[in-house]
CSV table of C-alpha atoms (C1' of nucleotides) and ligand atoms in Angstrom, one decimal:
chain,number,residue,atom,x,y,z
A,285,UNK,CA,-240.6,65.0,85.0
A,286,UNK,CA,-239.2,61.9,86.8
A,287,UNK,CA,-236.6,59.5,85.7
A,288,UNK,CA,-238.6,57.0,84.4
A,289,UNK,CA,-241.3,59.0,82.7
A,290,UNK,CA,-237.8,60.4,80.9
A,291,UNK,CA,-236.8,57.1,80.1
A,292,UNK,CA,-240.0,55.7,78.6
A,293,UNK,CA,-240.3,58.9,76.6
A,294,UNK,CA,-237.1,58.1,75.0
A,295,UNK,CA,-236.9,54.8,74.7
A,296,UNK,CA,-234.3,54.7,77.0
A,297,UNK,CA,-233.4,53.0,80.7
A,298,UNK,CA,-233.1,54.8,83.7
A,299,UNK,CA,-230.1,53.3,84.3
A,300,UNK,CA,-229.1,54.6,81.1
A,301,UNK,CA,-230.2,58.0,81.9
A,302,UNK,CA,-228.0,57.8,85.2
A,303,UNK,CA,-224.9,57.0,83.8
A,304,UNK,CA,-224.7,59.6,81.6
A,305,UNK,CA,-225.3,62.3,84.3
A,306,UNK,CA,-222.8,60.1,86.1
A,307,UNK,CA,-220.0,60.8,82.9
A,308,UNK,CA,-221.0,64.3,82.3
A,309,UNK,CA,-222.8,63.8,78.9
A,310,UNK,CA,-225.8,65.5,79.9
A,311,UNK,CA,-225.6,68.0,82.9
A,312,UNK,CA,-226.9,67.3,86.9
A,313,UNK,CA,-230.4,67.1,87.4
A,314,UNK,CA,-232.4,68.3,89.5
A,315,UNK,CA,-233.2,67.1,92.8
A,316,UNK,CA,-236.5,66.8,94.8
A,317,UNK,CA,-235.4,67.8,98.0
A,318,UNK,CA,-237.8,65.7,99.9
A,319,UNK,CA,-236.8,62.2,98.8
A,320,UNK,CA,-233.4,63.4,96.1
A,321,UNK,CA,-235.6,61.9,93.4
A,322,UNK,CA,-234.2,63.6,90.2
A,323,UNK,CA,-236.3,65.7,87.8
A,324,UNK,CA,-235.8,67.0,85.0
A,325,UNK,CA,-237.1,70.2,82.6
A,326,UNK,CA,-237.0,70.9,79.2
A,327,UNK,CA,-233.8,71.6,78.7
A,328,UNK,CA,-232.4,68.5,80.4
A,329,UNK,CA,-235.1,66.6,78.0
A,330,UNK,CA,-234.2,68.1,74.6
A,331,UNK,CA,-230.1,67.6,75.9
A,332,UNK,CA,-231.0,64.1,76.5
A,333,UNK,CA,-233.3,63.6,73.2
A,334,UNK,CA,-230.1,64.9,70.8
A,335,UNK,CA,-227.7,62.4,73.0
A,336,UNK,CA,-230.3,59.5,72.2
A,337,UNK,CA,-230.3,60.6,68.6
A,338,UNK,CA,-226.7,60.7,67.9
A,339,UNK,CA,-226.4,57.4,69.7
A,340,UNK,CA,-229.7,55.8,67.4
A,341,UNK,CA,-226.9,57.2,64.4
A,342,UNK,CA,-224.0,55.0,66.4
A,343,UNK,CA,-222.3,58.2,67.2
A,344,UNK,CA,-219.5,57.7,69.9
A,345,UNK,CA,-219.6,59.8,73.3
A,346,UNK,CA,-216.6,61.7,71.7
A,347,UNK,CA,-218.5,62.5,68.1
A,348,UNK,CA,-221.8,63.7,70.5
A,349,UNK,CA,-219.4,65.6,72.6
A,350,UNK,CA,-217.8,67.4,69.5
A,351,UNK,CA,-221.1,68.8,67.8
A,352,UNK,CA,-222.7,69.6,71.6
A,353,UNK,CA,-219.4,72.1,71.5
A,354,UNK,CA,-219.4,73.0,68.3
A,355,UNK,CA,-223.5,73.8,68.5
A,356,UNK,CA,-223.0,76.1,71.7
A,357,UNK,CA,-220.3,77.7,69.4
A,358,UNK,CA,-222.2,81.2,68.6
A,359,UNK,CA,-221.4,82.4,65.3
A,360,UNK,CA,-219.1,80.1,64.2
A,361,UNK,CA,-219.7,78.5,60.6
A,362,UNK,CA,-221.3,74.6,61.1
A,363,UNK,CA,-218.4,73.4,59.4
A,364,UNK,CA,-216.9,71.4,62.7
A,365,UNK,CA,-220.8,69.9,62.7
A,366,UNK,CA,-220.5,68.5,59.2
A,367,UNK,CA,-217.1,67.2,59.5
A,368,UNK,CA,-218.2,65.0,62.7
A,369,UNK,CA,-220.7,63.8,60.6
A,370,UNK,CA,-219.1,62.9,57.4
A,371,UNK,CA,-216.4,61.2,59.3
A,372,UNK,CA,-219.1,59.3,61.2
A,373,UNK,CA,-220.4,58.1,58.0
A,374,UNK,CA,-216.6,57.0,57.3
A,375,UNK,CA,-216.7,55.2,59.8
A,376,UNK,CA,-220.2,53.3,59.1
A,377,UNK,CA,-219.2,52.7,55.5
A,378,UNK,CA,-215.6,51.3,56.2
A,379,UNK,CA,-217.2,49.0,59.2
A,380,UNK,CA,-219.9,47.8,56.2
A,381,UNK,CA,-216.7,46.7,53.8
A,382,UNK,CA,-215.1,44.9,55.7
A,383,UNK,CA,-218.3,42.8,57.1
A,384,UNK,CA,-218.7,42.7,53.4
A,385,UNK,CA,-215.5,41.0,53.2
A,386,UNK,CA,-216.4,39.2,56.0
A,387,UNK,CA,-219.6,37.6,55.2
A,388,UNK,CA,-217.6,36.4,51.7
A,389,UNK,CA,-215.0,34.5,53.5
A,390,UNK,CA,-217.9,33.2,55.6
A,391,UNK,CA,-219.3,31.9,52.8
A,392,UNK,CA,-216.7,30.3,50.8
A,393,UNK,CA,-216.3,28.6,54.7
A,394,UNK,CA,-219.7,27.3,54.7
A,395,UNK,CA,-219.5,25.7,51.3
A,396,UNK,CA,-216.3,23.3,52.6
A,397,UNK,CA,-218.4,21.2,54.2
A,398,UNK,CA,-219.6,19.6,50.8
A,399,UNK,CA,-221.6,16.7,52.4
A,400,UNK,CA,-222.3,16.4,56.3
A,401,UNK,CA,-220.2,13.3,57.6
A,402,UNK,CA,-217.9,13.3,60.2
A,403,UNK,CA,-216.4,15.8,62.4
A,404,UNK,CA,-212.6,15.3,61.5
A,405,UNK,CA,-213.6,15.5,57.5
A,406,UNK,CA,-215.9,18.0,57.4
A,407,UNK,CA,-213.9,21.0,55.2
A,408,UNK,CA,-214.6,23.7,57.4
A,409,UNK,CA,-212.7,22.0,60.5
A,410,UNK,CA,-209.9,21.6,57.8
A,411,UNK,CA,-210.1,25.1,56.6
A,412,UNK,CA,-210.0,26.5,60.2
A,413,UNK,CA,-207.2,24.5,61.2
A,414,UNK,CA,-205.4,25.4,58.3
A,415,UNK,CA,-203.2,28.7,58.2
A,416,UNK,CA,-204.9,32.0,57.9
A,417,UNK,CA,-205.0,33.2,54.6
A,418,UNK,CA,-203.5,36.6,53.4
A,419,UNK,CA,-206.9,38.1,52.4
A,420,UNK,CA,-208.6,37.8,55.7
A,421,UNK,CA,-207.4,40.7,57.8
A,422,UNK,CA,-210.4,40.5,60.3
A,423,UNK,CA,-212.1,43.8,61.8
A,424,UNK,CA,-209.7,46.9,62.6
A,425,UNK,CA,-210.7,48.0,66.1
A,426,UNK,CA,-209.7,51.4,65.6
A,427,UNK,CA,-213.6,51.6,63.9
A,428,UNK,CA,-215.8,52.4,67.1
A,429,UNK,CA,-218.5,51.2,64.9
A,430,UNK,CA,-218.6,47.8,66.2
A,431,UNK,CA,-218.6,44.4,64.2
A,432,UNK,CA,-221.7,41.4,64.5
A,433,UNK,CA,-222.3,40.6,67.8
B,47,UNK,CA,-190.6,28.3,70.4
B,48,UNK,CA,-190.9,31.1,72.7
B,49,UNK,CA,-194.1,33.4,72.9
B,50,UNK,CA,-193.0,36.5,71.1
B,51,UNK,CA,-191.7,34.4,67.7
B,52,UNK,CA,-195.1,33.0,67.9
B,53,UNK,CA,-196.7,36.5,68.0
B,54,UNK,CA,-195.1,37.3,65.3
B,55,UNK,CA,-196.1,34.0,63.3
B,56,UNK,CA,-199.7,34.2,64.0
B,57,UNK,CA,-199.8,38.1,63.5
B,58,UNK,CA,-201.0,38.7,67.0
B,59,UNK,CA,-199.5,40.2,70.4
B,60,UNK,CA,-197.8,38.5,73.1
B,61,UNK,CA,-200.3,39.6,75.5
B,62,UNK,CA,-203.4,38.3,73.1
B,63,UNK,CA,-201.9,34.8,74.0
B,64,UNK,CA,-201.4,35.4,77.4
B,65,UNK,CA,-205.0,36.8,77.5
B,66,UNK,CA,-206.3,33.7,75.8
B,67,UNK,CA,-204.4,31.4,78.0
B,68,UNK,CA,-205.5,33.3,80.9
B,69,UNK,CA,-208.9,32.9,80.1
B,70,UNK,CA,-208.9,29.1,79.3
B,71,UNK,CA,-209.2,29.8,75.4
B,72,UNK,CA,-205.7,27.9,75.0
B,73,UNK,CA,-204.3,25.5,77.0
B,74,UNK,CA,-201.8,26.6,79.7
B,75,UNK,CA,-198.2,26.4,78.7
B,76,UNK,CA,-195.4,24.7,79.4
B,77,UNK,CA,-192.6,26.7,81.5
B,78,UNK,CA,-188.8,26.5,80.6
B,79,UNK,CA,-187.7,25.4,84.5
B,80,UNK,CA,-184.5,28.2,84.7
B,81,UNK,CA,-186.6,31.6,83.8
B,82,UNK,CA,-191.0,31.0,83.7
B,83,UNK,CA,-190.8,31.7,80.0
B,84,UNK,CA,-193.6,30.2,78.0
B,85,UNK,CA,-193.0,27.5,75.8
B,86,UNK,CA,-194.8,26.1,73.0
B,87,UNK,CA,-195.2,22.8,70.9
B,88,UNK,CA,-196.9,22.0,67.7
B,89,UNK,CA,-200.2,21.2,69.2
B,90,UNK,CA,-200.2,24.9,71.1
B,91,UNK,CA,-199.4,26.0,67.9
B,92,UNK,CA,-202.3,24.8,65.9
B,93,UNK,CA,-204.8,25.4,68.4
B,94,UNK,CA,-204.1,29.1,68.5
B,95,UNK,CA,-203.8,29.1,64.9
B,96,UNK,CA,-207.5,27.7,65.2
B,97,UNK,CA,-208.4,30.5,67.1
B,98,UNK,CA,-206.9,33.0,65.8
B,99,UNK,CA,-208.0,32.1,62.3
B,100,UNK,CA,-211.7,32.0,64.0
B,101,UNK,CA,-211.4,35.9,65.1
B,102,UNK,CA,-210.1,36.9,62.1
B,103,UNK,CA,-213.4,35.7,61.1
B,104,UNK,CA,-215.2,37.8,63.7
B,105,UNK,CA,-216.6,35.0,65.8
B,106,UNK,CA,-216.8,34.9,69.2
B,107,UNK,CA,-214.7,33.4,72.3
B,108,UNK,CA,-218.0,30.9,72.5
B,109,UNK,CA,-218.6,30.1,69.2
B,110,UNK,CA,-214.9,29.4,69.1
B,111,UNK,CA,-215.5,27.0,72.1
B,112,UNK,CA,-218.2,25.7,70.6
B,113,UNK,CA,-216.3,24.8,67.2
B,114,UNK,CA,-213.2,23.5,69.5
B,115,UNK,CA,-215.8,21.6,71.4
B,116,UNK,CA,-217.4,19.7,68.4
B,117,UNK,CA,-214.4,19.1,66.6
B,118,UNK,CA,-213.1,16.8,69.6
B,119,UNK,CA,-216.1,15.2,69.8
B,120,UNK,CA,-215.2,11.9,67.8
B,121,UNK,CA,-217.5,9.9,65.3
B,122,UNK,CA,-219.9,12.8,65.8
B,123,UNK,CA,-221.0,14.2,62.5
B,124,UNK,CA,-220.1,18.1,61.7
B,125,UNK,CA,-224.3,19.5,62.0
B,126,UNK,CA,-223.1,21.2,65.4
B,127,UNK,CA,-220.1,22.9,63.3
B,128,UNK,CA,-221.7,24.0,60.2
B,129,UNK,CA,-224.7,25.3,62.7
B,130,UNK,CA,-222.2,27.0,64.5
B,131,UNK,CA,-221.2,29.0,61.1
B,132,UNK,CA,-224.5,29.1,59.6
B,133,UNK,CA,-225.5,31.0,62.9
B,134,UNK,CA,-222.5,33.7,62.3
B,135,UNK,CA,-222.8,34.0,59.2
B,136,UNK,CA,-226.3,35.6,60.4
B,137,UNK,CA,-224.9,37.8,62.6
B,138,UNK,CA,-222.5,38.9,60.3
B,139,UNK,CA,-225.2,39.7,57.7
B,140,UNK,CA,-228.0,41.2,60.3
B,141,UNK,CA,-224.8,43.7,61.2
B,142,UNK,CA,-224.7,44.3,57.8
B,143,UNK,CA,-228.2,45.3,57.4
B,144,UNK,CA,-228.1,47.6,60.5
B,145,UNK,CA,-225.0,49.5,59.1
B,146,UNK,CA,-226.7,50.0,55.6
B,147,UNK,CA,-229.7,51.4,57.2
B,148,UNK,CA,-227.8,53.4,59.2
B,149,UNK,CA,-225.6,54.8,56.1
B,150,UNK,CA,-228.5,55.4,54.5
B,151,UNK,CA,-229.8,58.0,57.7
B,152,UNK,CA,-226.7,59.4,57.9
B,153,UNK,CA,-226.8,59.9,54.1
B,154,UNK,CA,-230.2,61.8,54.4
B,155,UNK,CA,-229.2,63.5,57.8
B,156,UNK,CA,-225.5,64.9,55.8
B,157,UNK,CA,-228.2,66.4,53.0
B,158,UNK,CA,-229.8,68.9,55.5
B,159,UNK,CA,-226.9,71.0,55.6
B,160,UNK,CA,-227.9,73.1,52.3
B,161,UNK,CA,-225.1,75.6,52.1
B,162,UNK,CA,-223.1,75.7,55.3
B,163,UNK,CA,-223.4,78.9,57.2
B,164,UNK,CA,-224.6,79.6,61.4
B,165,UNK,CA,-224.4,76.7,64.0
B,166,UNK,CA,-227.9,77.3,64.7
B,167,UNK,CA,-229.3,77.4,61.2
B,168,UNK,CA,-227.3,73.9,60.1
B,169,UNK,CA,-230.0,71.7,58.9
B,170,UNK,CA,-227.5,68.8,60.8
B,171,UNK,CA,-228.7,70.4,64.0
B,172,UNK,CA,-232.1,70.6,63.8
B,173,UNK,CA,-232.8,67.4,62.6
B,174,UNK,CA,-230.5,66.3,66.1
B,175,UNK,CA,-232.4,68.4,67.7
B,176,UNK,CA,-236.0,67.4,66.8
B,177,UNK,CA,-237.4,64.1,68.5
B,178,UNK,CA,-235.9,60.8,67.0
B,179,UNK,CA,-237.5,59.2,63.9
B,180,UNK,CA,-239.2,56.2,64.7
B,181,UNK,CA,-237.2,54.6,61.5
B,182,UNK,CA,-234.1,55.0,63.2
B,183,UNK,CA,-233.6,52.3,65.6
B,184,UNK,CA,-230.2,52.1,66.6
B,185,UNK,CA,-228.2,49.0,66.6
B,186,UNK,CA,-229.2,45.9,68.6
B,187,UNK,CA,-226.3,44.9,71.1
B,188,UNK,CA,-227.6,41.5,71.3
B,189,UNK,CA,-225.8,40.7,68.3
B,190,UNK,CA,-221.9,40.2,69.1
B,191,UNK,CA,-220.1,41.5,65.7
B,192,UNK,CA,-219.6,45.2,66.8
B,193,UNK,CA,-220.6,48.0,65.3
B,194,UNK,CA,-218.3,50.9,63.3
B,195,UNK,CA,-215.7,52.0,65.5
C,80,DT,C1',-253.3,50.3,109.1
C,81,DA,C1',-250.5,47.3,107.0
C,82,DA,C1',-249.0,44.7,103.2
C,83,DA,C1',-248.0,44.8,98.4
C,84,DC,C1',-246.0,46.7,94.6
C,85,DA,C1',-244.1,50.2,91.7
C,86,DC,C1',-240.8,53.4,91.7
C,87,DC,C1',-236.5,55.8,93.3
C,88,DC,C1',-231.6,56.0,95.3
C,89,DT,C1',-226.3,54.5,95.7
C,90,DG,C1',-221.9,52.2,94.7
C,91,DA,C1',-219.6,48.5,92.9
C,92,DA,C1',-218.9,44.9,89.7
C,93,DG,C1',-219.6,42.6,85.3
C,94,DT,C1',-219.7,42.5,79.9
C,95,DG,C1',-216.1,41.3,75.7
C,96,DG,C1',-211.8,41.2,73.8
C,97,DC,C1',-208.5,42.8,74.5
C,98,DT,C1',-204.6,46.9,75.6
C,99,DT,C1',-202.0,49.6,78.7
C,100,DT,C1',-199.5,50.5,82.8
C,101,DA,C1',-196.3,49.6,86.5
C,102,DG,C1',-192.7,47.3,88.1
C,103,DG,C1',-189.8,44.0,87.6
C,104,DG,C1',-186.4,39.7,85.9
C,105,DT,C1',-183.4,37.3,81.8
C,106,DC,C1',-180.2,37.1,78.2
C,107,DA,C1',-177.1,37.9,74.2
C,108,DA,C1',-174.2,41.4,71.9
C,109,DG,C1',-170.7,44.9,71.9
D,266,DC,C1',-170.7,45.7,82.2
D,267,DT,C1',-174.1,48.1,80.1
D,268,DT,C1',-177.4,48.4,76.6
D,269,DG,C1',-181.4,46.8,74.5
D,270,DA,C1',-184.5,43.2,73.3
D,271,DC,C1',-187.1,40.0,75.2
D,272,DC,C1',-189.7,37.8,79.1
D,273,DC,C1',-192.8,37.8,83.6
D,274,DT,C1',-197.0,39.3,86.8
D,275,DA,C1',-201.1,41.7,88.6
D,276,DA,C1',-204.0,45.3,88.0
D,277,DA,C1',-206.4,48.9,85.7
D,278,DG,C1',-208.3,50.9,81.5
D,279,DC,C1',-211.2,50.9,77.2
D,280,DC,C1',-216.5,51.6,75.6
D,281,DA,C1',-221.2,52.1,76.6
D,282,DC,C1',-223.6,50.3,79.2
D,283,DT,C1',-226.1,46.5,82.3
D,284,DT,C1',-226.6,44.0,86.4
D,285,DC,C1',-226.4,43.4,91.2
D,286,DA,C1',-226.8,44.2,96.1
D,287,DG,C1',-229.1,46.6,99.4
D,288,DG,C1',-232.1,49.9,100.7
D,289,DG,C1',-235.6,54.1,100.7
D,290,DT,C1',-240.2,56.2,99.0
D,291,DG,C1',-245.0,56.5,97.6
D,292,DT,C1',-249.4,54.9,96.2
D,293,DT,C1',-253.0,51.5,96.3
D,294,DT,C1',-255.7,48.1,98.1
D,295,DA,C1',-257.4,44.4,101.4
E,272,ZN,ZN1,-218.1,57.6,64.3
E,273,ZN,ZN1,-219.4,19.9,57.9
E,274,ZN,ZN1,-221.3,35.2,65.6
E,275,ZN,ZN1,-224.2,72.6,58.3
DNA sequence: TAAACACCCTGAAGTGGCTTTAGGGTCAAG
DNA sequence: CTTGACCCTAAAGCCACTTCAGGGTGTTTA
């Protein structure tokens, strides 16, 4: 199969595909020797299907990584497996409090601006220009599970 | 007042405002003439304040231009600032929506591991393994609040 | 047979919002 | 007169890609 048969079969880009040959998180492909068009057999293709999975589940290279070495693992108990995932699901519940928190201070933001008028009154300007208050810590970036944007 | 007792006052780094100056997010400024150390007034003050306080809220460097913008815009009524807000408020709450559907797979995905025991038999595994459910999508990185690490 | 068009390749740079590193200069206290 | 806290710059690194520049290959169709 060619790159961008790959790609379209999993919802992917090639250039996607690529770069994560390029960083190692899938291993080389193989190559046509005529024109060094890549192709790829099933193994490369069910490699590449868990990687798109994990990452549809917001799982960081790292996280994917850890359960690719702890599946190769013969023998071993799946207890490494489940701890990636429950401290992946740490991670998505702590990102969804504080964008909880968030969204409140948003609001209570919104509602300064009583009655639309002029720039210099309007009570979200004020508010904003005002100092920060103590309950609004922002977004820790220790979280890999990224904010709004 | 020099730049690291200002760090220290707007709970930031010193290299955060040297970053934001940098970038054109503050205005450059002003050097003490005997050593090139940054100096900086009440008006530097507030507007990194501003923009600090804006972060904290999880908006962007151009929806914080776009607030800083409107508000110097005089006589001009505040639609362009609440719009501004209303619109982040959305991304706030879309990320929100994302994250809880992704708790929820991540919820169901935790479940398949019955009664921990062989890599290979981990019900974690070979629901990674098998082909992605189309209800999974991922998380849209058109939408600037970050995900959940 | 030649042009058009879809596909493939590489390496480098750009994205956002910083943080880190490397390599220095300045200043007050002990 | 040295220690340690502070300041400076430019460049690279972080993550997970995406975009760009420049070019080769392969099939189809006029
Ligand atoms: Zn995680
Ligand atoms: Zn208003
Ligand atoms: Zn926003
Ligand atoms: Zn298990």
């Amino acid at each position: 199969m060619k790159i961008g048969e790959l790609a379209k079969k999993l919802n992917c880009t090639v250039e996607t595909i690529r770069y994560y040959e390029k960083i190692g998180l899938i291993p080389p492909s193989v190559r046509d020797q005529n024109n060094n068009y890549r192709h790829y057999n099933q193994n490369h293709i069910e490699r590449l299907s868990f990687v798109r999975h994990c990452r549809a589940l917001a799982m960081s290279h790292e996280e994917i990584l850890e359960l690719l070495t702890a599946r190769e693992q013969d023998g071993a108990s799946c207890e490494k497996i489940d701890l990636v995932i429950d401290n992946h699901l740490k991670h998505v519940s702590d990102r969804i409090s504080e964008l909880q928190q968030l969204e409140k201070q948003l609001h209570t933001l919104r509602k300064q601006c009583k009655t639309p008028g002029a720039n210099q009154e309007c009570g979200i300007i004020q508010e904003l220009d005002s100092p920060i208050d103590s309950n609004i810590q922002g977004l820790k970036n220790s979280n890999h599970v990224s904010g709004s944007h």
